[in-house]
Coordinates of C-alpha atoms in Angstrom, one line a residue:
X280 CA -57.5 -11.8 54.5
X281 CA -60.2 -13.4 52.7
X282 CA -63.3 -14.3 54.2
X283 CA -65.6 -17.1 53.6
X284 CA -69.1 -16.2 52.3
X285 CA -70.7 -18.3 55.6
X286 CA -68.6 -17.0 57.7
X287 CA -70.2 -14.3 60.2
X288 CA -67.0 -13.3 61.1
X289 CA -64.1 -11.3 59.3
X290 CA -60.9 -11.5 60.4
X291 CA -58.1 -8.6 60.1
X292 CA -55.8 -7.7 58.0
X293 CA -58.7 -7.7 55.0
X294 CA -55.5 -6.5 52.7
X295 CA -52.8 -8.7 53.9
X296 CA -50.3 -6.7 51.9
X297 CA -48.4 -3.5 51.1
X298 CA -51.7 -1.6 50.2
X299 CA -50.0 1.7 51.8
X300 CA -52.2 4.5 53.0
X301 CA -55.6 3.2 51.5
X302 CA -58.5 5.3 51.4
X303 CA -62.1 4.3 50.5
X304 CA -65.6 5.1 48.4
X305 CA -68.8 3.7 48.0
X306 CA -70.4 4.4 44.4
X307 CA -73.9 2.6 44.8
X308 CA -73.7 -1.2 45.9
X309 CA -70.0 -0.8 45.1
X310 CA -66.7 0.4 47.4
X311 CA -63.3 1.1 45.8
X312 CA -60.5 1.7 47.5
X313 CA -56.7 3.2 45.9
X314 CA -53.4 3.1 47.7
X315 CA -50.0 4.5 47.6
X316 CA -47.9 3.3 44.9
X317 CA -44.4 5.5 45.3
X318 CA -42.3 5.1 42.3
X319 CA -43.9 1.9 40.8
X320 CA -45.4 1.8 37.4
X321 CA -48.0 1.4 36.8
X322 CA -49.1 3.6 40.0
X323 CA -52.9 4.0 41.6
X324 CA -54.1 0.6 42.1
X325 CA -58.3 0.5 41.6
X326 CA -59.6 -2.2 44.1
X327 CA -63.2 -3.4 44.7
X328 CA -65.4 -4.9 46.6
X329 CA -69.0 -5.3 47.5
X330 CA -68.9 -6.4 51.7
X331 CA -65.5 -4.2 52.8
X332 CA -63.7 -7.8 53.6
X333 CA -63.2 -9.7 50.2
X334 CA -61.1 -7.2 47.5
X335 CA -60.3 -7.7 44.2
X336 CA -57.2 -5.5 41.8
X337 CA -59.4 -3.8 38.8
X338 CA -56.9 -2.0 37.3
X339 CA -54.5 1.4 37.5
X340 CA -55.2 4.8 37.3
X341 CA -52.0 6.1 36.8
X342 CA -49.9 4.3 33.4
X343 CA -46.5 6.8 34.0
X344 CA -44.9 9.0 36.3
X345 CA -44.3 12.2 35.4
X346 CA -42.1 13.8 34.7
X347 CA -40.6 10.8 32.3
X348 CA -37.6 11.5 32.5
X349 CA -36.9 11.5 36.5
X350 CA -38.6 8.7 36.6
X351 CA -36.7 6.6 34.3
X352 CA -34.7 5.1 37.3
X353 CA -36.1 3.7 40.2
X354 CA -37.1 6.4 43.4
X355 CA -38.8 3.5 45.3
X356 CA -39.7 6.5 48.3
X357 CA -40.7 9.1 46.2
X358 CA -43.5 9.8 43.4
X359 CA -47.2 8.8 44.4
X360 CA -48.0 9.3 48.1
X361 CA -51.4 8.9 50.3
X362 CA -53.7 9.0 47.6
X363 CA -57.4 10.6 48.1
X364 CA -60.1 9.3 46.2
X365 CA -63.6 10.8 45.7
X366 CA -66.6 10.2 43.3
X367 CA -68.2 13.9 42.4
X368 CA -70.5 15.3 39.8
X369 CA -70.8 11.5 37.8
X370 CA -66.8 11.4 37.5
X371 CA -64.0 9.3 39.6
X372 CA -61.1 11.3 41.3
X373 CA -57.8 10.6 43.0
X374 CA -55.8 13.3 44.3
X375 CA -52.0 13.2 45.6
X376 CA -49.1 14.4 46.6
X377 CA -45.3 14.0 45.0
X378 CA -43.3 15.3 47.5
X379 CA -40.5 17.0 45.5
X380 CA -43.6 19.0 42.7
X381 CA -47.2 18.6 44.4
X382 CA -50.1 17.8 44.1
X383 CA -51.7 16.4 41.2
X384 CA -55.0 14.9 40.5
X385 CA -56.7 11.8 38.0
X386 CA -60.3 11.5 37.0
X387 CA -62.6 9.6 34.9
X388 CA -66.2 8.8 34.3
X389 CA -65.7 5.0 35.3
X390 CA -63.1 3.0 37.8
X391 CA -61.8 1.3 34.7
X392 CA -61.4 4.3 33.0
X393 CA -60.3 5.8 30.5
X394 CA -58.3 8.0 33.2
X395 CA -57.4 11.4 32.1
X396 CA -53.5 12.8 32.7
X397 CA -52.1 13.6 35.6
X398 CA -52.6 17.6 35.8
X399 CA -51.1 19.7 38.7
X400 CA -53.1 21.4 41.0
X401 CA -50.0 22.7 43.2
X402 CA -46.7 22.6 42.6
X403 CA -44.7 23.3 45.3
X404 CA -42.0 20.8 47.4
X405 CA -43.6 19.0 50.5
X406 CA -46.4 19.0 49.6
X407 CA -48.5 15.5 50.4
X408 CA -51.3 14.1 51.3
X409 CA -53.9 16.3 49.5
X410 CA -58.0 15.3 50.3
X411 CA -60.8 17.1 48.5
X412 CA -64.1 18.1 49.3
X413 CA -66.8 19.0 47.3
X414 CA -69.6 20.8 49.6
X415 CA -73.0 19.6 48.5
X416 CA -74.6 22.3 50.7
X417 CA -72.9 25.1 49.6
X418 CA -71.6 24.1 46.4
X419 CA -68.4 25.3 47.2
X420 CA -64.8 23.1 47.5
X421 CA -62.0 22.2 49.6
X422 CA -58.7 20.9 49.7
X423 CA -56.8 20.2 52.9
X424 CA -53.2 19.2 52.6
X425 CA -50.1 18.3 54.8
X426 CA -46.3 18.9 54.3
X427 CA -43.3 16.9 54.6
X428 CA -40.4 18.3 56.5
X429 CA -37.6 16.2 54.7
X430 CA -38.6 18.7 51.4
X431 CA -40.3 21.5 53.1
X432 CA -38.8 22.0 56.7
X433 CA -42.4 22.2 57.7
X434 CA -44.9 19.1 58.9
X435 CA -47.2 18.4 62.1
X436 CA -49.6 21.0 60.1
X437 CA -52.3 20.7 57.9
X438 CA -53.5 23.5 55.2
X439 CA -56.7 24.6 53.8
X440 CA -57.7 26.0 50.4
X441 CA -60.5 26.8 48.7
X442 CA -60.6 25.1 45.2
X443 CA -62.1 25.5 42.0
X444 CA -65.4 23.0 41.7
X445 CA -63.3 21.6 38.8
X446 CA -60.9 20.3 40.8
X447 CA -58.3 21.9 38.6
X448 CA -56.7 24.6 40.7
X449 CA -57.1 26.1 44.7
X450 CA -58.2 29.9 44.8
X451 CA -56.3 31.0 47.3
X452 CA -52.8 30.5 49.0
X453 CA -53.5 28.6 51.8
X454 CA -54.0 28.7 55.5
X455 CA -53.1 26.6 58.2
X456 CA -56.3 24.8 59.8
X457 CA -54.5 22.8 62.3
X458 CA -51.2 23.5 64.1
X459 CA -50.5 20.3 65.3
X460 CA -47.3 21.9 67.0
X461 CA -50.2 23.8 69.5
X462 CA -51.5 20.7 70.7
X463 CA -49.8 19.1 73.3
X464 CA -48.4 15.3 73.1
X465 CA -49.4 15.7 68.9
X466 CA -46.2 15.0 66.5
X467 CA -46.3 13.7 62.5
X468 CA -49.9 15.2 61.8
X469 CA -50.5 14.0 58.1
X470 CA -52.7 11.6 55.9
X471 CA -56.1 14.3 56.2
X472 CA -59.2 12.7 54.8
X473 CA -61.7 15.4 55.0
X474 CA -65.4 15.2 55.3
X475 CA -69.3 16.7 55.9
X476 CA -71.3 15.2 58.5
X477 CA -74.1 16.1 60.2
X478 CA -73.3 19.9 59.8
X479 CA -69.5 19.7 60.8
X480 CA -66.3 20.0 58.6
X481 CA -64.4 16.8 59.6
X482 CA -61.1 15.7 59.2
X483 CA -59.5 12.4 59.7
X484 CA -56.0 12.8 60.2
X485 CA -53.2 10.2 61.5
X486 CA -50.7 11.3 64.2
X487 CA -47.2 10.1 66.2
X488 CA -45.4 8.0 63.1
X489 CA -46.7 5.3 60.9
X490 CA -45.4 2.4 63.6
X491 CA -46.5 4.1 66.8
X492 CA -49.1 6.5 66.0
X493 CA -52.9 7.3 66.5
X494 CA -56.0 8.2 64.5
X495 CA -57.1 11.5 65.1
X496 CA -60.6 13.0 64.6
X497 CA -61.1 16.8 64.0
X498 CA -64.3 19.1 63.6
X499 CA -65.2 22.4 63.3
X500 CA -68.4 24.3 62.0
X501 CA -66.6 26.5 59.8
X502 CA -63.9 25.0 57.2
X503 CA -60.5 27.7 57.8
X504 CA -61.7 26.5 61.4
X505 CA -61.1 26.7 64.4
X506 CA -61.3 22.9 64.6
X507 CA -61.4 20.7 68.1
X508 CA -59.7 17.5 68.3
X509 CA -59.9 14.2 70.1
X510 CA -57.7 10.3 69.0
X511 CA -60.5 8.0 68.3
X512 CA -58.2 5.1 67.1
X513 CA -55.3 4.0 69.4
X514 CA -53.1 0.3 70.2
X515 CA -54.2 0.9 73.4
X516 CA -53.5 -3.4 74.8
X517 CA -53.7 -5.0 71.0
X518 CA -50.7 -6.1 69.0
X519 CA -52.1 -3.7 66.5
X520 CA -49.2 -1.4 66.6
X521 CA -49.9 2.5 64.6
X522 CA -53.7 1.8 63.8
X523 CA -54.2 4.9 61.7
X524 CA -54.2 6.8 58.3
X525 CA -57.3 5.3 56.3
X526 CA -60.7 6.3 55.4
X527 CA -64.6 6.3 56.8
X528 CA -67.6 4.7 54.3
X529 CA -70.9 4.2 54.8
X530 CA -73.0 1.1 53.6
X531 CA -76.5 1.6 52.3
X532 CA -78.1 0.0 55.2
X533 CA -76.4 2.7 57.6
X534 CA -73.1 1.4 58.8
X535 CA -70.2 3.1 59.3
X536 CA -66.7 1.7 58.8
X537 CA -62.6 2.4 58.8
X538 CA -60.4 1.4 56.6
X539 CA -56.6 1.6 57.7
X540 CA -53.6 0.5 57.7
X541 CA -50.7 -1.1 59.9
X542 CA -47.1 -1.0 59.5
X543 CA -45.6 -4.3 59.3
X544 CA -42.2 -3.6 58.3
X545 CA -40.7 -6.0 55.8
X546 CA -44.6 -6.9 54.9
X547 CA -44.9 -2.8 54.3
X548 CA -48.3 -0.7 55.5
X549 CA -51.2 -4.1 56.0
X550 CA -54.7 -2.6 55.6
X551 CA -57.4 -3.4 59.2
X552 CA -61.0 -3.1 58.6
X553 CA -63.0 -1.7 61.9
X554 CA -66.2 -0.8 62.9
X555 CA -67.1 2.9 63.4
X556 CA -70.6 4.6 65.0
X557 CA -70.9 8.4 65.9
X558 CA -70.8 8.9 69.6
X559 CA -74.7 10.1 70.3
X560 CA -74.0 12.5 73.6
X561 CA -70.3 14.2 71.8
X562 CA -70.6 13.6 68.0
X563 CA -67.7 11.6 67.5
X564 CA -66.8 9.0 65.5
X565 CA -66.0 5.7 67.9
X566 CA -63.5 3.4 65.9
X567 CA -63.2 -0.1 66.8
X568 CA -63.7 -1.7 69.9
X569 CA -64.2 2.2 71.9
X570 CA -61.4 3.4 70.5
X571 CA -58.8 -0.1 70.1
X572 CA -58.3 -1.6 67.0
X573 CA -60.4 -5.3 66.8
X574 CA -58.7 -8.4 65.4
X575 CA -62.1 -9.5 63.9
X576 CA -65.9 -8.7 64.2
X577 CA -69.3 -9.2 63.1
X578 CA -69.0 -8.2 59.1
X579 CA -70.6 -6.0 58.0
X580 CA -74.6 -5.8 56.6
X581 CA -73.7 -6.3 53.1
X582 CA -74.9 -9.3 51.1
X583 CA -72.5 -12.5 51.0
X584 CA -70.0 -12.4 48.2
X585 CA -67.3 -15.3 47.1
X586 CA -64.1 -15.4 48.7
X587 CA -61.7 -13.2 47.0
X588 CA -58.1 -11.2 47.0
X589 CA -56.0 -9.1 44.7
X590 CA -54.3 -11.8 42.6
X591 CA -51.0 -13.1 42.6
X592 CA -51.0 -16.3 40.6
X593 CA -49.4 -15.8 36.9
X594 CA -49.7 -17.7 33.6
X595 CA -48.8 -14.9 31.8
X596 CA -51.2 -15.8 29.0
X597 CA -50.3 -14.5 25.8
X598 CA -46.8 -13.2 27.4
X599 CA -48.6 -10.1 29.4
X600 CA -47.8 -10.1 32.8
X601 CA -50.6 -9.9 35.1
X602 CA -52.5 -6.8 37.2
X603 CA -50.4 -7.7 39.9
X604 CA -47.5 -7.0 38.4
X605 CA -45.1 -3.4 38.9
X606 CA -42.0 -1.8 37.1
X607 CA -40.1 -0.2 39.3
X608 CA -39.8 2.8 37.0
X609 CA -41.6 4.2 33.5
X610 CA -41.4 1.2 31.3
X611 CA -39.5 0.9 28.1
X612 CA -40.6 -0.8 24.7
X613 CA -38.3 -3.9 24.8
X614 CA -38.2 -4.9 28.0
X615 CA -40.6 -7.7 27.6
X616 CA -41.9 -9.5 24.4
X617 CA -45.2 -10.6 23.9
X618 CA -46.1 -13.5 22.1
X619 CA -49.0 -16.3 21.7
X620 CA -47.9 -18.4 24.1
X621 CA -48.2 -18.8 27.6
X622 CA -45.0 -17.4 29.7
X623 CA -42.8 -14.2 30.5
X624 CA -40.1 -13.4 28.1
X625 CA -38.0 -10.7 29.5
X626 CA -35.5 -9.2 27.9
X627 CA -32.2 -9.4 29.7
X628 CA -31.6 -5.3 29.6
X629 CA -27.7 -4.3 29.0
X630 CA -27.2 -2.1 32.4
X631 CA -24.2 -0.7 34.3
X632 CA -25.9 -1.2 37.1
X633 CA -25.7 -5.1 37.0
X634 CA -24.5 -5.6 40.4
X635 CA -27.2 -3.6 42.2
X636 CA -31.1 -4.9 41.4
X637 CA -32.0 -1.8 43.5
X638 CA -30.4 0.6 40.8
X639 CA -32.5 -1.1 37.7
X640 CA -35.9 0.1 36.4
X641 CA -36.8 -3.1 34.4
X642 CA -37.1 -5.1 37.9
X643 CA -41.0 -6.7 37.6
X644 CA -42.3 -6.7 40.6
X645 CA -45.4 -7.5 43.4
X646 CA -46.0 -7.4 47.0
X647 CA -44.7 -9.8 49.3
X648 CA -47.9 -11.4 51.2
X649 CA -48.0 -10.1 54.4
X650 CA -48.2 -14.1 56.2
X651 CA -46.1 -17.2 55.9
X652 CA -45.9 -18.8 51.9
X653 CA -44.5 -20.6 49.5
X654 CA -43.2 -18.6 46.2
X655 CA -42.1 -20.7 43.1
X656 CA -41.7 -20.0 39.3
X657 CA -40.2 -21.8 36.2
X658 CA -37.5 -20.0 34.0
X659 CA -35.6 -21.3 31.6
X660 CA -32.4 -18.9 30.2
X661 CA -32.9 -18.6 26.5
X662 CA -29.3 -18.4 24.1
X663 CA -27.7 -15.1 24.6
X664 CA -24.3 -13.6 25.7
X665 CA -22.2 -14.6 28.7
X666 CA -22.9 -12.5 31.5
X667 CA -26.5 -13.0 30.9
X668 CA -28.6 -13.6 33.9
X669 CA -32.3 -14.1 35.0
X670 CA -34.2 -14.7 38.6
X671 CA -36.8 -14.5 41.4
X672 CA -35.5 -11.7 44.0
X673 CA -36.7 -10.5 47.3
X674 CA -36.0 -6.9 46.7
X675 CA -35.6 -4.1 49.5
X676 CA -33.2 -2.0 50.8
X677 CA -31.6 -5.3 51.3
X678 CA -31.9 -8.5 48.2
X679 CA -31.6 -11.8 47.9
X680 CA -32.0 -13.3 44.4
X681 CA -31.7 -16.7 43.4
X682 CA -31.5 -17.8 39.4
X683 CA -29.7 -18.4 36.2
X684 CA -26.6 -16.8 34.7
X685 CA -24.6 -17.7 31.6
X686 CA -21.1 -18.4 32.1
X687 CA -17.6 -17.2 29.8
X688 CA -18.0 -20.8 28.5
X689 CA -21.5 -20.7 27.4
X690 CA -22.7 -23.1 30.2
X691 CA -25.7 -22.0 32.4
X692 CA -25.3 -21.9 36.2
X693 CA -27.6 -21.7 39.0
X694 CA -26.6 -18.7 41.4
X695 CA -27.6 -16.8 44.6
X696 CA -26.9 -13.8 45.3
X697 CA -27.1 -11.3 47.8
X698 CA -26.9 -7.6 48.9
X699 CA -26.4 -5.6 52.3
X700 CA -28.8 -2.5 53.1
X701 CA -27.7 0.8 51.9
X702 CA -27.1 3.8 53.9
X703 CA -30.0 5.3 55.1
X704 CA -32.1 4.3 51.8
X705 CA -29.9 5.9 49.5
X706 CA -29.3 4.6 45.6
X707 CA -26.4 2.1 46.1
X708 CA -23.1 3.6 44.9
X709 CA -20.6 1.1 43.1
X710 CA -17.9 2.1 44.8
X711 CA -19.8 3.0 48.4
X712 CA -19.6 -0.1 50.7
X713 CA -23.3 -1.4 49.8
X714 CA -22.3 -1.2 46.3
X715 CA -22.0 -4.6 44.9
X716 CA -23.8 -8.2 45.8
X717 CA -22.2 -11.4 46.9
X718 CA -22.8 -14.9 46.8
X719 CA -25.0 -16.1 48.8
X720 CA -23.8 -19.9 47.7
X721 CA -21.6 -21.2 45.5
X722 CA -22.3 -21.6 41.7
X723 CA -23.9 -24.7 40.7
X724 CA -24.3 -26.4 37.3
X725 CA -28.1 -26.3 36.0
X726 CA -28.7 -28.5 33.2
X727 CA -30.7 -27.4 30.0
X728 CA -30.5 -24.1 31.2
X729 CA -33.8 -24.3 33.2
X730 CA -34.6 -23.8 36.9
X731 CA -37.8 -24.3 39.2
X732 CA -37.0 -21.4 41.7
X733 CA -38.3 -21.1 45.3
X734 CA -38.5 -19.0 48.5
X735 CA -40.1 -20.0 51.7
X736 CA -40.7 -17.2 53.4
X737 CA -41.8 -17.7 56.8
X738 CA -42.3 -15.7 60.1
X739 CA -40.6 -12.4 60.5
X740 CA -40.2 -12.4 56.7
X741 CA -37.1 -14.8 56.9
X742 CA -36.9 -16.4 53.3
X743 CA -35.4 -19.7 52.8
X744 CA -34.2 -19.8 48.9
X745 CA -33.9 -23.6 46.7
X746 CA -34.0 -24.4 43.3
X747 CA -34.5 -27.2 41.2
X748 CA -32.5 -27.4 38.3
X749 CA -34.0 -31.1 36.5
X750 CA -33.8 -30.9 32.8
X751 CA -36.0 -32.2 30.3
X752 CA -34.5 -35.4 29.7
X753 CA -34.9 -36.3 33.8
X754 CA -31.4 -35.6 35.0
X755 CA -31.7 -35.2 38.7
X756 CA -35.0 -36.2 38.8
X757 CA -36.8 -37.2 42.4
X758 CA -34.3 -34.8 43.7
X759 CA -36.1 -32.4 44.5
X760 CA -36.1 -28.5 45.5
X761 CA -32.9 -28.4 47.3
X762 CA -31.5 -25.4 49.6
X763 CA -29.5 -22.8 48.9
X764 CA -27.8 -20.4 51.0
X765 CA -28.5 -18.8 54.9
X766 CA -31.7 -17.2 56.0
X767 CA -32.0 -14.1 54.2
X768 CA -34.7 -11.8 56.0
X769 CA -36.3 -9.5 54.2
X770 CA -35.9 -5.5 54.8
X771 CA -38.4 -2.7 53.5
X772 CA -37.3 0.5 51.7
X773 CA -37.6 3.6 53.7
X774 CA -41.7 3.4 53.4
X775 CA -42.3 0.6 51.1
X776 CA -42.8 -3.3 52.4
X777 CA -40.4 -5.8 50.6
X778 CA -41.3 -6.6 46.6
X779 CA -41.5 -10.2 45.2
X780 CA -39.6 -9.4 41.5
X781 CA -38.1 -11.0 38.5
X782 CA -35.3 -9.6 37.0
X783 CA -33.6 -10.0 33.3
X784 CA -30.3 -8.4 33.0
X785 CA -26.7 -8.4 31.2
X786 CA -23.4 -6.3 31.5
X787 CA -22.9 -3.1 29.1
X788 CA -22.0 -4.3 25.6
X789 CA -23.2 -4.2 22.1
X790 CA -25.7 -6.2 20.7
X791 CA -28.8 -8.4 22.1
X792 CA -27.9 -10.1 25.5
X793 CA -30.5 -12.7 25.2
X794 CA -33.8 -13.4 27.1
X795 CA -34.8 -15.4 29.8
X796 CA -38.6 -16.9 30.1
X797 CA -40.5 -17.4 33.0
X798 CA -43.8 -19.4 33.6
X799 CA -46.2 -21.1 36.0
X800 CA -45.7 -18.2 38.9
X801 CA -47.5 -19.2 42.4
X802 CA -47.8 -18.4 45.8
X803 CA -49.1 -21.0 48.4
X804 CA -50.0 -19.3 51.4
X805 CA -49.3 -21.4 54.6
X806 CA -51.2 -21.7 57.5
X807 CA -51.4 -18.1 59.4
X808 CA -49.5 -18.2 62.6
X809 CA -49.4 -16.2 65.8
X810 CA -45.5 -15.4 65.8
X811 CA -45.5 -14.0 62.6

């Protein structure tokens, strides 16, 4: 969280979000810092910061998946994993892995761009996690991946190539550096960020599972190895369960830090920021408080800035939905209409798929906050064909969506609706027994066809859903928000927190369904509490 210029202490989580698998760079007086964005458009979120604690959302690297056409429907797992990002030769550059093609890689001279194409450096299936490294002493480069079983049959390994300086291809086939298989207790070896320091080939490198794992630290003189290990980062007695998978930066003045993250299920992969120094007897880097992960600490030696954090207020001036803001696949033209005024007007998309929200693309979505709020927005449910429907959704492997839906009559009603998890993470089937919501409460009548929506979410993720459905002329007015439905508590997908998302849909039929407009989005963040 956020912390207050006077304050001499920092707090943790500095990300209090889904900012999954973060690694970090300092350029100058600056630090960035890119995520994983899976099958979200648009993908490679740029933050930045100048004192490590307070972040702010710059912009994307990555517009579109590729290829198009497999991601024209949501993969919420798949597409852009454990990014790596690096600042060589004047020029900006992320590396990752898709699991199912490879590894690609982004650059560009500034962090706002303009960001060239994703180009493959690897294809190949299972392949994650990639980390470059260009050697200022030698002049030569590295890249060190690891592998995903569920697409390779191979992980607990990481591999080494040589690469061109150009970053654009590896010059040889690869050899594995580290066996985690030959080292006793280690499972799930992944997430490498590789580094020089005083004359060693590092590697920073996650072990044991994103909810119970360890950071590992491993060196060698040589890059193909062999390389000596030892955990630097564990839970050890904290509450701080998995500290691991991140990345080390250094501050002008010296001082060493780690940035990582923790899983938090429903609230997805939280980022901790913790102290590091290199061990002066052994060499080792020495996360935290010797080796446990510290709730908060001094901050670090970096001149006071304003509070700040990725934003998740919206106006949508001029129609434009905000940074914040995600597809959960490529885009199409049509799906939202911009205009001079202030507020959202989606389109409500014809699908097949209108009984799932987890089968649609044209979901808009951002992450839930990782501690107890408030979420409300406006929408009114512009004239279009019965069928037509439009709302505020927390969206996982299981939903809950409250909002507007235009009846056989022509009346508009307030609904809720909700769906069951699917098997294992798979894509709902219609007919499959997690194919199809339900009520969640019965329909109710909402006057003027406009709705203030809301969701308390509170400990544990456990939303609360109510509505009020006033119109303009004062009907129900000093009502209030009243409730609607049971406690609905939030799930993740298979490695992505719980989304925040409005939604503008129809049944299959000819001819425009309509649109629905939403405006005044905000998120009050409550009070943080221990039980959460």
């Amino acid at each position: 969280m956020s912390a207050a210029p006077d304050d001499p202490v920092y707090r943790n989580p500095v990300l209090d979000a889904d900012w999954s698998d973060p690694d970090v760079i300092r350029v100058g007086d600056d630090f960035y810092l890119t995520a994983s964005t899976f099958g979200r458009v648009p993908g490679l979120p740029l933050l930045h910061s100048r004192d490590l604690v307070n972040w702010t959302l710059v912009g994307h690297a990555l517009h579109r998946l590729e290829p198009e056409s497999e991601f024209a429907v949501p993969r919420h797992d798949c597409g852009v994993w454990a990014p790596s990002l690096r600042h060589h030769d004047g020029r900006f550059w992320i590396f990752w892995g898709d699991p199912d093609q490879g590894i690609f890689q982004v650059n560009a001279p500034e962090i706002r761009g303009p960001w060239t194409r994703p180009h493959l450096v690897k294809a190949g299936k299972g392949l994650i996690d990639p980390c470059p490294l260009w050697d200022d002493e030698t002049g030569e480069a590295y890249l060190v991946h690891a592998w995903a079983r569920s697409r390779s049959g191979v992980k607990n390994r990481l591999t080494g190539h040589r690469m061109h300086p150009h970053g654009t291809e590896l010059l040889d086939e690869g050899k594995v550096i580290v066996d985690g298989d030959r080292l006793p207790g280690w499972f799930t070896l992944e997430g490498p960020k590789l580094y020089r320091h005083d004359g060693w080939f590092w590697i920073l490198a996650p072990a044991g599972g994103v909810e119970t794992g360890w950071q590992g630290a491993f060196r060698s003189r040589a890059f193909f190895g062999p390389y000596e290990e030892k955990v630097v980062l564990e839970q050890k007695d904290t509450d701080v369960n998995g500290p691991h998978q991140g990345g080390w930066v250094r501050t002008p003045s010296g001082e060493d830090w780690f940035l990582h993250f923790q899983q938090r299920g429903a609230y997805g992969r939280v980022v901790h920021l913790q102290p590091m120094r290199w061990d002066g007897e052994g060499g080792w880097p020495v996360i935290g408080d010797h080796g446990a992960p510290v709730a908060e600490h001094r901050r670090p030696d970096l001149p006071a800035q304003p509070s700040a954090a990725p934003a998740t207020d919206d106006d949508f001036p001029g129609g434009r939905p905000g940074r914040q803001w995600q597809w959960t696949a490529n885009p199409r033209d049509g799906w939202a209409t911009h205009h001079f005024a202030d507020g959202l007007r989606l389109t409500c998309v014809r699908t097949p798929d209108a009984h799932d929200l987890r089968a649609l693309p044209n979901v808009l979505t951002q992450r839930l906050p990782g501690t107890p709020c408030t979420v409300e927005v406006d929408l009114r449910l512009d004239e279009g064909e019965p069928g037509a429907r439009a709302g505020l959704a927390v969206l996982g492997d299981a939903y809950s969506w409250i909002g507007l839906e235009r009846g056989p009559d022509g009346a508009v009603r307030l609904v809720h609706r909700f769906a069951e998890t699917s098997a294992m993470g798979a894509p709902p089937a219609p007919s499959g027994p997690w194919g199809r919501e339900r009520d969640a409460a019965p329909p109710r009548p909402a006057p003027g066809g406009r709705a203030r929506l809301r969701v308390d979410i509170g400990a544990g993720a456990r939303c609360r859903f109510s509505y009020d459905t006033a119109d303009d002329a004062g009907d129900g007015a000093g009502e209030g928000f009243r409730p609607s439905g049971q406690v609905f508590a939030a799930t993740p997908w298979r490695w992505v927190g719980a989304l925040l998302g409005l939604v503008a849909l129809a049944p299959t039929g000819q001819g425009h369904a309509g649109t629905a407009t939403f405006t005044q989005f905000r998120i009050r963040i409550q009070e943080k509490r221990a039980d959460r």
